[in-house]
Amino acid sequence: MRPMHLLGVTCLWILSCALLLGGACSDGLLRINLSKKRLDKETLAAAKSARQETNLLRPDDGSRHSLGLSDDDIVPLDNYLDTQYFGEIGVGTPPQNFTVIFDTGSSNLWVPSSKCYFSIACYLHHKYKSTKSTTYKKNGETCTISYGSGSIAGFFSEDSVLVGELVVKNQKFIETTREASPTFIIGKFDGILGLGFPEISVGSAPPIWQSMQEQKLIEKDIFSFWLNRDPDASAGGELVFGGVDKKHYKGKHTYVPVTRKGYWQFDMGDLLIGGESTGFCAGGCAAIVDSGTSLLAGPTTIVAQVNHAIGAEGIISTECKEVVREYGEMILELLVAQTRPQKVCSQIGLCVFDGSYSVSNQIESVVDKKEKRGSDLLCTACEMTVVWIQNQLRKNQTKELILDYANQLCERLPSPNGESTVDCHQISEMPDLAFTIANKTFTLTPEQYVVKLEQSGQTICISGFMAFDVPPPRGPLWILGDVFMGAYHTVFDFGESRIGFAKSA
């Protein structure tokens, strides 16, 4: 499951150092400096559309130490103004090249098939021709992967896959014969290479890193990402299989265990605004590190507070304002009387309480009214208001100030249909934001969480946060995408089932 869009299709560009330079690099690392492009509003619109399916969407079936560096395989990345990282792999012998998304939020590898006759997307992208590969092995098992607003269908095959200079033999992958979505038409990628766990792989196909491990192609059972967020730098970043490049991070990595295999999921704590708690995740939230996501996606309750703190434009929710107006004082009084926050909204009749938490239908956003009933929206608005009022009570604010603050947040709710713009001239005045992970704070400065875009020669600034609500027991949930991974070098340790973060250099 993925919420709506973000800013672009996050991709990587893989090229061999030996291919371009005529041999291995002198330090054993495969590095290529790749050129960048500037992002304009038209490209952003196309990328947003593509993001609706490939960014935070997941298959609908729900299936889904001190590290040295020695002879690791380095995959240089190309940065498309912080939002797009293009990558190339080779499938077959000799290699047939495909631009792919290296996505830690999915696990299958798929590329268009030469047998794809009736999808326009296939005619606009490279297609795999099994008859031209000497290492092709027929499988034939059919499959379908459904996303939030589209799907792909095809069949499995096996062949060699070239990643950097590593040749993975007999890799099971999908040849797509149908790509039923405009996303695959406008997308600049041919396919997707998943780096998630086998638990969410369709058809039990092993993810590429598992094949590398089984074939003993890498020294250590890890891969790591360094994303260069400087749009003026020549290098876009690096993906390293089998180790880490110490030049790309400072200090030591902080590791957290993977709590639920499938995605790279772990337990995190609170989000702090200017050092102060936002409340909603104070007791803990789940989080997923996703290289296929450009921004940061989290609970509307928190993103509204972020919008308010940084002056981001939002939209007004009449249901939210109605709850504050009609029930605000009652909510405040119940909290002062030490009523359990989880029971407040059920006591005033806006939600149903199941013994652990208030229950409403699964609501992706309180401001998305499609297929949502009014009672569900009021319940969600009430739950957010409880968190906001509770935070202000901790600060010993007066009743008037507390209710006024909650009412202001009702006007800063993130839009489910687009990004929230901010004033570029106010970036220096915005607060630092910080995630609490393993009892340590990982700070994002305004320069790191605000994304700058170019439009007609002018710079537009947008918030790096968007709303995404997952109800209990799976949620609340954060998706930490490239905005976070750009600030913190990230190690994916599948040998020890853990994730490591260190400041990027």
Coordinates of C-alpha atoms in Angstrom, one line a residue:
M1 CA 0.0 0.0 0.0
R2 CA 1.3 3.4 -0.9
P3 CA -0.4 6.8 -0.4
M4 CA -0.8 9.3 -3.2
H5 CA 2.1 10.6 -5.4
L6 CA 5.2 12.4 -4.3
L7 CA 7.5 14.4 -6.5
G8 CA 9.1 12.0 -8.9
V9 CA 10.0 8.5 -9.8
T10 CA 13.1 7.8 -7.8
C11 CA 15.5 6.0 -10.0
L12 CA 19.2 5.1 -10.2
W13 CA 21.5 5.1 -13.2
I14 CA 23.9 2.1 -13.2
L15 CA 27.0 2.2 -15.4
S16 CA 30.2 0.2 -15.2
C17 CA 33.4 2.1 -14.4
A18 CA 35.2 -0.4 -16.6
L19 CA 32.8 0.2 -19.4
L20 CA 33.4 4.0 -19.4
L21 CA 37.0 4.1 -18.3
G22 CA 38.2 0.9 -19.9
G23 CA 39.0 -0.8 -16.6
A24 CA 38.4 -1.0 -12.9
C25 CA 38.9 2.2 -10.9
S26 CA 42.2 2.4 -9.1
D27 CA 40.6 2.3 -5.6
G28 CA 38.5 -0.7 -6.5
L29 CA 35.3 1.3 -6.5
L30 CA 33.1 1.8 -9.6
R31 CA 32.4 5.5 -9.8
I32 CA 30.8 7.6 -12.5
N33 CA 30.0 11.3 -12.4
L34 CA 26.8 11.8 -14.3
S35 CA 25.1 14.9 -15.5
K36 CA 22.0 16.4 -14.1
K37 CA 18.9 18.2 -15.4
R38 CA 16.8 20.9 -13.9
L39 CA 13.2 20.1 -13.0
D40 CA 10.4 22.3 -14.3
K41 CA 6.7 22.3 -13.4
E42 CA 5.7 20.3 -16.5
T43 CA 8.1 17.5 -15.6
L44 CA 6.9 17.7 -12.0
A45 CA 3.3 17.2 -13.1
A46 CA 4.3 14.1 -15.0
A47 CA 6.4 12.9 -12.1
K48 CA 3.5 13.5 -9.7
S49 CA 1.2 11.3 -11.8
A50 CA 3.8 8.6 -11.9
R51 CA 4.2 8.8 -8.2
Q52 CA 0.6 7.9 -7.6
E53 CA 1.5 4.3 -8.4
T54 CA 5.2 3.7 -7.9
N55 CA 6.0 6.0 -5.1
L56 CA 4.2 4.8 -2.0
L57 CA 1.8 2.3 -3.6
R58 CA 2.2 -1.4 -2.7
P59 CA 0.6 -4.5 -4.2
D60 CA -3.0 -4.6 -3.1
D61 CA -2.9 -8.2 -1.9
G62 CA -0.7 -7.0 1.1
S63 CA 1.9 -9.6 0.3
R64 CA 4.4 -7.7 0.3
H65 CA 28.6 -3.4 12.9
S66 CA 31.5 -1.6 11.7
L67 CA 31.4 -2.2 8.0
G68 CA 34.6 -2.1 5.9
L69 CA 35.0 -1.6 2.2
S70 CA 36.6 -4.2 0.0
D71 CA 35.9 -5.1 -3.6
D72 CA 32.3 -3.8 -3.3
D73 CA 30.2 -3.1 -6.3
I74 CA 29.5 0.6 -6.6
V75 CA 26.4 1.8 -8.5
P76 CA 26.7 5.6 -9.3
L77 CA 23.4 7.4 -9.2
D78 CA 22.2 10.3 -11.3
N79 CA 20.2 13.0 -9.4
Y80 CA 17.3 14.7 -11.2
L81 CA 17.1 17.8 -8.9
D82 CA 16.6 15.8 -5.7
T83 CA 13.6 13.9 -7.0
Q84 CA 14.7 11.5 -9.7
Y85 CA 17.6 9.0 -9.6
F86 CA 17.9 7.1 -12.9
G87 CA 19.5 3.7 -13.1
E88 CA 20.5 1.1 -15.7
I89 CA 20.9 -2.6 -15.6
G90 CA 21.5 -5.3 -18.2
V91 CA 19.3 -8.4 -18.6
G92 CA 20.5 -11.3 -20.7
T93 CA 23.7 -12.3 -22.5
P94 CA 24.8 -10.0 -24.1
P95 CA 23.1 -7.5 -21.8
Q96 CA 20.0 -5.7 -22.9
N97 CA 19.9 -2.4 -21.1
F98 CA 16.9 -1.1 -19.0
T99 CA 16.4 2.0 -16.9
V100 CA 14.9 0.9 -13.6
I101 CA 13.8 2.2 -10.2
F102 CA 15.9 0.6 -7.4
D103 CA 13.1 0.4 -4.9
T104 CA 13.6 -0.8 -1.3
G105 CA 9.8 -0.8 -0.9
S106 CA 9.1 -3.7 -3.4
S107 CA 10.9 -7.0 -4.1
N108 CA 10.3 -8.0 -7.7
L109 CA 12.3 -7.2 -10.9
W110 CA 10.2 -6.5 -14.0
V111 CA 10.9 -5.1 -17.4
P112 CA 8.7 -4.9 -20.6
S113 CA 8.6 -8.0 -22.8
S114 CA 8.9 -8.1 -26.5
K115 CA 5.6 -10.0 -26.3
C116 CA 3.9 -6.9 -25.0
Y117 CA 1.7 -6.0 -28.0
F118 CA -1.3 -4.1 -26.7
S119 CA 0.1 -1.6 -24.1
I120 CA 1.3 1.8 -25.4
A121 CA 3.9 2.0 -22.6
C122 CA 5.7 -1.0 -24.0
Y123 CA 6.2 0.7 -27.4
L124 CA 7.8 3.7 -25.6
H125 CA 10.3 1.8 -23.6
H126 CA 13.0 -0.8 -24.1
K127 CA 11.7 -4.4 -24.4
Y128 CA 13.4 -7.6 -23.4
K129 CA 13.9 -10.1 -26.2
S130 CA 14.5 -13.6 -24.8
T131 CA 15.5 -14.9 -28.3
K132 CA 18.6 -12.6 -28.3
S133 CA 19.9 -14.0 -24.9
T134 CA 22.1 -17.1 -24.7
T135 CA 21.4 -17.4 -21.0
Y136 CA 17.6 -17.2 -21.1
K137 CA 15.6 -19.9 -19.3
K138 CA 11.9 -20.3 -19.8
N139 CA 9.6 -20.3 -16.8
G140 CA 6.2 -19.2 -18.1
E141 CA 4.4 -18.8 -14.7
T142 CA 1.9 -15.9 -15.1
C143 CA 1.5 -13.1 -12.6
T144 CA -0.2 -9.8 -11.9
I145 CA 0.9 -7.0 -9.6
S146 CA -1.9 -4.5 -8.8
Y147 CA -1.1 -1.0 -7.6
G148 CA -3.4 1.7 -6.3
S149 CA -4.3 3.1 -9.7
G150 CA -2.9 0.6 -12.2
S151 CA -1.4 -2.8 -12.7
I152 CA 1.1 -4.9 -14.6
A153 CA 0.7 -8.4 -15.9
G154 CA 3.1 -10.8 -17.5
F155 CA 5.1 -14.0 -16.9
F156 CA 8.2 -15.1 -15.2
S157 CA 11.5 -15.8 -17.0
E158 CA 15.1 -16.5 -15.8
D159 CA 18.2 -14.9 -17.1
S160 CA 21.5 -13.2 -16.1
V161 CA 21.2 -9.7 -14.7
L162 CA 24.1 -7.2 -14.9
V163 CA 24.2 -4.8 -11.9
G164 CA 27.3 -2.6 -12.1
E165 CA 29.9 -5.2 -12.8
L166 CA 28.2 -8.0 -11.0
V167 CA 26.5 -10.7 -13.1
V168 CA 23.6 -12.4 -11.2
K169 CA 22.9 -15.7 -12.9
N170 CA 19.4 -17.3 -13.3
Q171 CA 17.6 -14.4 -11.8
K172 CA 13.8 -14.9 -11.8
F173 CA 12.1 -11.8 -13.1
I174 CA 8.8 -10.7 -14.8
E175 CA 8.4 -10.0 -18.5
T176 CA 5.4 -7.6 -18.6
T177 CA 2.9 -8.1 -21.4
R178 CA 0.4 -5.5 -20.1
E179 CA 1.0 -2.2 -18.3
A180 CA -2.4 -0.8 -17.6
S181 CA -1.8 2.7 -16.6
P182 CA -0.8 6.1 -18.0
T183 CA 1.9 6.2 -15.4
F184 CA 4.0 3.6 -17.3
I185 CA 3.5 5.7 -20.5
I186 CA 4.9 8.9 -19.1
G187 CA 7.4 7.4 -16.7
K188 CA 11.1 7.7 -17.7
F189 CA 11.8 4.2 -16.3
D190 CA 11.4 0.9 -18.1
G191 CA 10.9 -1.2 -15.0
I192 CA 11.5 -1.7 -11.3
L193 CA 14.2 -3.6 -9.4
G194 CA 12.9 -4.3 -5.9
L195 CA 15.3 -4.4 -2.9
G196 CA 12.7 -5.3 -0.3
F197 CA 12.4 -8.7 1.5
P198 CA 11.2 -12.0 -0.1
E199 CA 8.1 -11.9 2.0
I200 CA 6.5 -9.3 -0.3
S201 CA 7.8 -10.8 -3.6
V202 CA 5.1 -11.9 -6.0
G203 CA 5.7 -15.5 -7.3
S204 CA 8.3 -16.1 -4.6
A205 CA 11.0 -14.6 -6.8
P206 CA 14.1 -13.9 -4.8
P207 CA 15.1 -10.2 -4.6
I208 CA 18.4 -9.4 -6.4
W209 CA 20.4 -9.0 -3.2
Q210 CA 19.3 -12.5 -2.1
S211 CA 20.6 -14.0 -5.3
M212 CA 23.9 -12.1 -4.9
Q213 CA 24.1 -13.5 -1.4
E214 CA 23.4 -17.1 -2.5
Q215 CA 25.9 -16.8 -5.4
K216 CA 28.5 -15.3 -3.1
L217 CA 29.0 -12.3 -5.3
I218 CA 29.4 -9.8 -2.4
E219 CA 31.7 -9.8 0.7
K220 CA 29.1 -8.6 3.2
D221 CA 25.4 -9.1 3.3
I222 CA 24.5 -5.4 3.0
F223 CA 23.9 -2.7 0.5
S224 CA 24.0 1.0 1.2
F225 CA 22.7 4.3 -0.3
W226 CA 24.4 7.7 -0.5
L227 CA 22.1 10.3 -2.2
N228 CA 23.8 13.6 -3.1
R229 CA 21.2 16.3 -2.6
D230 CA 23.3 19.1 -4.0
P231 CA 21.7 19.8 -7.4
D232 CA 24.8 21.5 -8.6
A233 CA 27.2 18.6 -7.9
S234 CA 28.3 16.3 -10.7
A235 CA 27.7 13.1 -8.8
G236 CA 24.1 12.1 -8.0
G237 CA 25.0 9.5 -5.5
E238 CA 26.0 5.8 -5.1
L239 CA 24.4 2.5 -4.3
V240 CA 27.0 0.1 -2.9
F241 CA 26.5 -3.7 -2.8
G242 CA 28.5 -5.6 -0.3
G243 CA 29.8 -2.7 1.8
V244 CA 29.9 1.0 2.4
D245 CA 32.1 3.9 1.2
K246 CA 33.4 5.7 4.2
K247 CA 33.8 8.9 2.3
H248 CA 30.1 9.3 2.2
Y249 CA 29.2 9.5 5.9
K250 CA 30.4 11.0 9.1
G251 CA 30.8 9.2 12.5
K252 CA 29.2 5.9 13.1
H253 CA 25.9 4.4 12.0
T254 CA 23.1 4.0 14.4
Y255 CA 21.4 0.7 13.9
V256 CA 17.8 -0.4 14.5
P257 CA 16.4 -3.9 14.0
V258 CA 13.9 -4.7 11.2
T259 CA 10.6 -5.3 13.1
R260 CA 8.5 -6.6 10.2
K261 CA 10.1 -8.2 7.2
G262 CA 8.6 -7.3 3.8
Y263 CA 9.5 -3.6 3.8
W264 CA 12.5 -2.3 5.6
Q265 CA 10.3 -1.5 8.6
F266 CA 11.5 -0.4 12.1
D267 CA 10.2 1.3 15.3
M268 CA 10.8 5.0 15.6
G269 CA 9.7 7.5 18.2
D270 CA 8.5 11.1 18.2
L271 CA 8.8 13.8 15.5
L272 CA 10.1 17.0 17.1
I273 CA 9.4 20.5 15.8
G274 CA 12.0 22.9 17.1
G275 CA 12.8 20.4 19.8
E276 CA 9.2 20.0 21.0
S277 CA 7.1 16.9 20.7
T278 CA 4.2 16.6 18.2
G279 CA 2.6 14.1 20.5
F280 CA 1.1 11.6 18.1
C281 CA 4.2 9.3 17.9
A282 CA 5.4 10.0 21.4
G283 CA 4.5 6.4 22.3
G284 CA 6.2 5.1 19.1
C285 CA 5.3 4.7 15.5
A286 CA 6.3 2.3 12.8
A287 CA 8.5 3.6 9.9
I288 CA 9.7 2.3 6.5
V289 CA 12.8 3.4 4.7
D290 CA 11.9 3.6 1.0
S291 CA 14.3 4.6 -1.7
G292 CA 11.3 4.7 -4.1
T293 CA 9.8 7.6 -2.3
S294 CA 11.0 11.2 -2.8
L295 CA 9.5 12.9 0.2
L296 CA 8.5 12.1 3.8
A297 CA 5.0 10.7 4.3
G298 CA 3.4 10.5 7.7
P299 CA 0.2 11.0 9.8
T300 CA -2.0 13.9 8.9
T301 CA -2.1 14.8 12.6
I302 CA 1.6 15.5 12.6
V303 CA 2.0 16.9 9.0
A304 CA -0.6 19.6 9.8
Q305 CA 1.5 20.7 12.8
V306 CA 4.6 20.8 10.5
N307 CA 2.6 22.9 7.9
H308 CA 1.7 25.3 10.7
A309 CA 5.2 25.6 12.0
I310 CA 6.8 26.2 8.6
G311 CA 4.0 28.3 7.1
A312 CA 3.1 25.8 4.4
E313 CA -0.1 26.3 2.5
G314 CA -2.8 23.8 3.4
I315 CA -6.5 23.4 2.8
I316 CA -9.4 24.1 5.2
S317 CA -11.4 21.1 6.5
T318 CA -14.9 22.1 7.5
E319 CA -15.2 18.8 9.5
C320 CA -12.1 19.7 11.5
K321 CA -13.4 23.2 12.2
E322 CA -16.8 21.8 13.1
V323 CA -15.2 19.5 15.7
V324 CA -13.2 22.3 17.2
R325 CA -16.2 24.6 17.3
E326 CA -18.8 22.1 18.6
Y327 CA -16.6 19.8 20.7
G328 CA -13.4 21.6 21.4
E329 CA -14.2 22.6 25.0
M330 CA -15.6 19.2 25.8
I331 CA -12.5 17.5 24.5
L332 CA -10.3 19.9 26.6
E333 CA -12.4 19.2 29.7
L334 CA -12.2 15.4 29.3
L335 CA -8.5 15.6 28.9
V336 CA -8.1 17.8 32.0
A337 CA -10.2 15.2 33.8
Q338 CA -7.6 12.5 32.9
T339 CA -9.8 10.7 30.4
R340 CA -7.8 8.3 28.3
P341 CA -7.1 10.2 25.0
Q342 CA -8.0 7.1 23.1
K343 CA -11.5 7.1 24.6
V344 CA -12.3 10.8 24.3
C345 CA -13.8 10.7 20.8
S346 CA -16.0 7.7 21.6
Q347 CA -17.3 9.4 24.8
I348 CA -18.5 12.4 22.8
G349 CA -20.1 10.1 20.2
L350 CA -17.9 10.7 17.2
C351 CA -16.0 7.4 17.1
V352 CA -16.5 3.8 18.3
F353 CA -14.0 2.5 20.9
D354 CA -13.0 -1.2 20.6
G355 CA -11.1 -1.3 23.9
S356 CA -7.7 -0.2 22.5
Y357 CA -8.3 2.7 20.2
S358 CA -11.1 4.6 18.4
V359 CA -12.3 3.0 15.2
S360 CA -13.4 4.6 12.0
N361 CA -13.2 3.3 8.4
Q362 CA -9.7 3.4 7.0
I363 CA -9.2 7.0 6.0
E364 CA -6.2 8.0 3.9
S365 CA -6.8 11.7 4.6
V366 CA -9.3 13.7 6.5
V367 CA -9.5 16.1 3.6
D368 CA -10.1 13.4 0.9
K369 CA -13.9 13.1 0.8
K370 CA -14.1 10.6 -2.0
E371 CA -15.7 7.3 -0.8
K372 CA -15.7 8.6 2.8
R373 CA -18.7 9.1 5.0
G374 CA -19.2 12.3 7.1
S375 CA -19.0 10.3 10.3
D376 CA -15.6 8.9 9.4
L377 CA -14.3 12.4 8.7
L378 CA -15.6 13.7 12.0
C379 CA -14.1 10.8 13.9
T380 CA -10.7 11.4 12.2
A381 CA -10.9 15.2 12.8
C382 CA -11.7 14.5 16.5
E383 CA -8.7 12.2 16.9
M384 CA -6.4 14.8 15.5
T385 CA -7.9 17.5 17.7
V386 CA -7.3 15.4 20.8
V387 CA -3.6 15.2 20.0
W388 CA -3.3 18.9 19.3
I389 CA -5.2 20.0 22.5
Q390 CA -3.2 17.5 24.5
N391 CA 0.1 19.0 23.3
Q392 CA -1.0 22.5 24.2
L393 CA -2.2 21.4 27.6
R394 CA 1.4 20.2 28.3
K395 CA 2.5 23.7 27.6
N396 CA -0.1 25.1 30.2
Q397 CA -1.7 27.3 27.5
T398 CA -5.1 29.0 28.2
K399 CA -8.3 27.5 26.8
E400 CA -8.6 30.3 24.3
L401 CA -5.1 29.9 23.0
I402 CA -5.5 26.1 22.8
L403 CA -8.8 26.2 20.8
D404 CA -7.4 28.9 18.6
Y405 CA -4.3 26.8 17.8
A406 CA -6.5 23.8 17.0
N407 CA -8.6 25.9 14.7
Q408 CA -5.5 27.2 12.9
L409 CA -4.3 23.6 12.3
C410 CA -7.7 22.9 10.7
E411 CA -6.6 25.4 8.0
R412 CA -3.2 23.8 7.5
L413 CA -4.2 20.3 6.6
P414 CA -2.1 18.8 3.8
S415 CA -3.8 18.5 0.5
P416 CA -4.2 14.9 -0.7
N417 CA -3.9 16.1 -4.3
G418 CA -0.6 18.0 -4.3
E419 CA 2.4 19.4 -2.5
S420 CA 2.3 22.2 0.1
T421 CA 4.2 25.3 -1.0
V422 CA 6.3 27.4 1.4
D423 CA 7.9 30.9 1.1
C424 CA 11.4 30.5 -0.2
H425 CA 12.4 33.7 1.6
Q426 CA 11.4 32.3 5.0
I427 CA 13.5 29.1 4.9
S428 CA 16.1 30.6 7.3
E429 CA 13.3 31.3 9.8
M430 CA 11.8 27.8 9.8
P431 CA 12.5 25.4 12.7
D432 CA 14.6 22.2 12.6
L433 CA 12.6 19.0 12.5
A434 CA 13.9 15.8 14.1
F435 CA 13.0 12.1 14.1
T436 CA 13.7 10.1 17.2
I437 CA 15.3 6.8 16.2
A438 CA 17.0 4.4 18.8
N439 CA 16.7 7.2 21.4
K440 CA 18.7 9.5 19.2
T441 CA 17.5 12.5 17.3
F442 CA 18.0 12.7 13.5
T443 CA 17.7 16.4 12.6
L444 CA 16.5 17.8 9.3
T445 CA 17.2 21.5 8.7
P446 CA 14.9 23.6 6.6
E447 CA 17.4 23.4 3.8
Q448 CA 17.1 19.6 3.9
Y449 CA 13.3 19.2 4.2
V450 CA 12.3 22.0 1.7
V451 CA 12.6 21.0 -1.9
K452 CA 13.3 23.7 -4.5
L453 CA 11.9 23.5 -8.1
E454 CA 12.4 25.6 -11.1
Q455 CA 9.4 27.2 -13.0
S456 CA 9.9 29.6 -15.9
G457 CA 13.3 30.7 -14.5
Q458 CA 11.8 31.1 -11.0
T459 CA 12.3 29.0 -7.9
I460 CA 9.4 27.4 -6.2
C461 CA 9.7 25.8 -2.7
I462 CA 7.6 23.0 -1.4
S463 CA 7.5 21.1 1.9
G464 CA 9.2 17.7 2.0
F465 CA 6.3 16.3 4.0
M466 CA 3.0 14.8 2.8
A467 CA 0.2 13.1 4.6
F468 CA -0.3 9.3 4.7
D469 CA -2.6 7.7 7.3
V470 CA -2.4 4.0 8.3
P471 CA -4.9 3.0 11.0
P472 CA -3.9 0.8 13.9
P473 CA -2.7 -1.9 14.4
R474 CA -0.4 -1.5 11.4
G475 CA -0.1 2.2 11.9
P476 CA 0.6 5.0 12.6
L477 CA 3.3 4.7 10.0
W478 CA 6.0 7.0 8.5
I479 CA 7.6 6.5 5.1
L480 CA 11.2 7.9 5.1
G481 CA 12.1 8.6 1.5
D482 CA 14.9 10.4 -0.3
V483 CA 14.6 13.7 1.7
F484 CA 15.7 11.7 4.8
M485 CA 18.1 9.3 3.0
G486 CA 19.8 12.3 1.4
A487 CA 20.6 13.7 4.9
Y488 CA 21.5 10.3 6.3
H489 CA 23.6 7.6 4.6
T490 CA 21.6 4.4 4.9
V491 CA 22.8 0.9 5.3
F492 CA 20.4 -2.0 4.6
D493 CA 21.9 -5.0 6.4
F494 CA 20.0 -8.1 5.3
G495 CA 22.5 -10.4 7.1
E496 CA 21.7 -9.0 10.5
S497 CA 18.1 -7.7 9.6
R498 CA 18.8 -4.2 10.6
I499 CA 19.1 -0.6 9.2
G500 CA 21.8 1.9 9.9
F501 CA 21.9 5.7 9.6
A502 CA 24.8 8.1 9.7
K503 CA 25.1 11.7 8.7
S504 CA 25.9 12.0 5.0
A505 CA 29.2 13.6 4.0

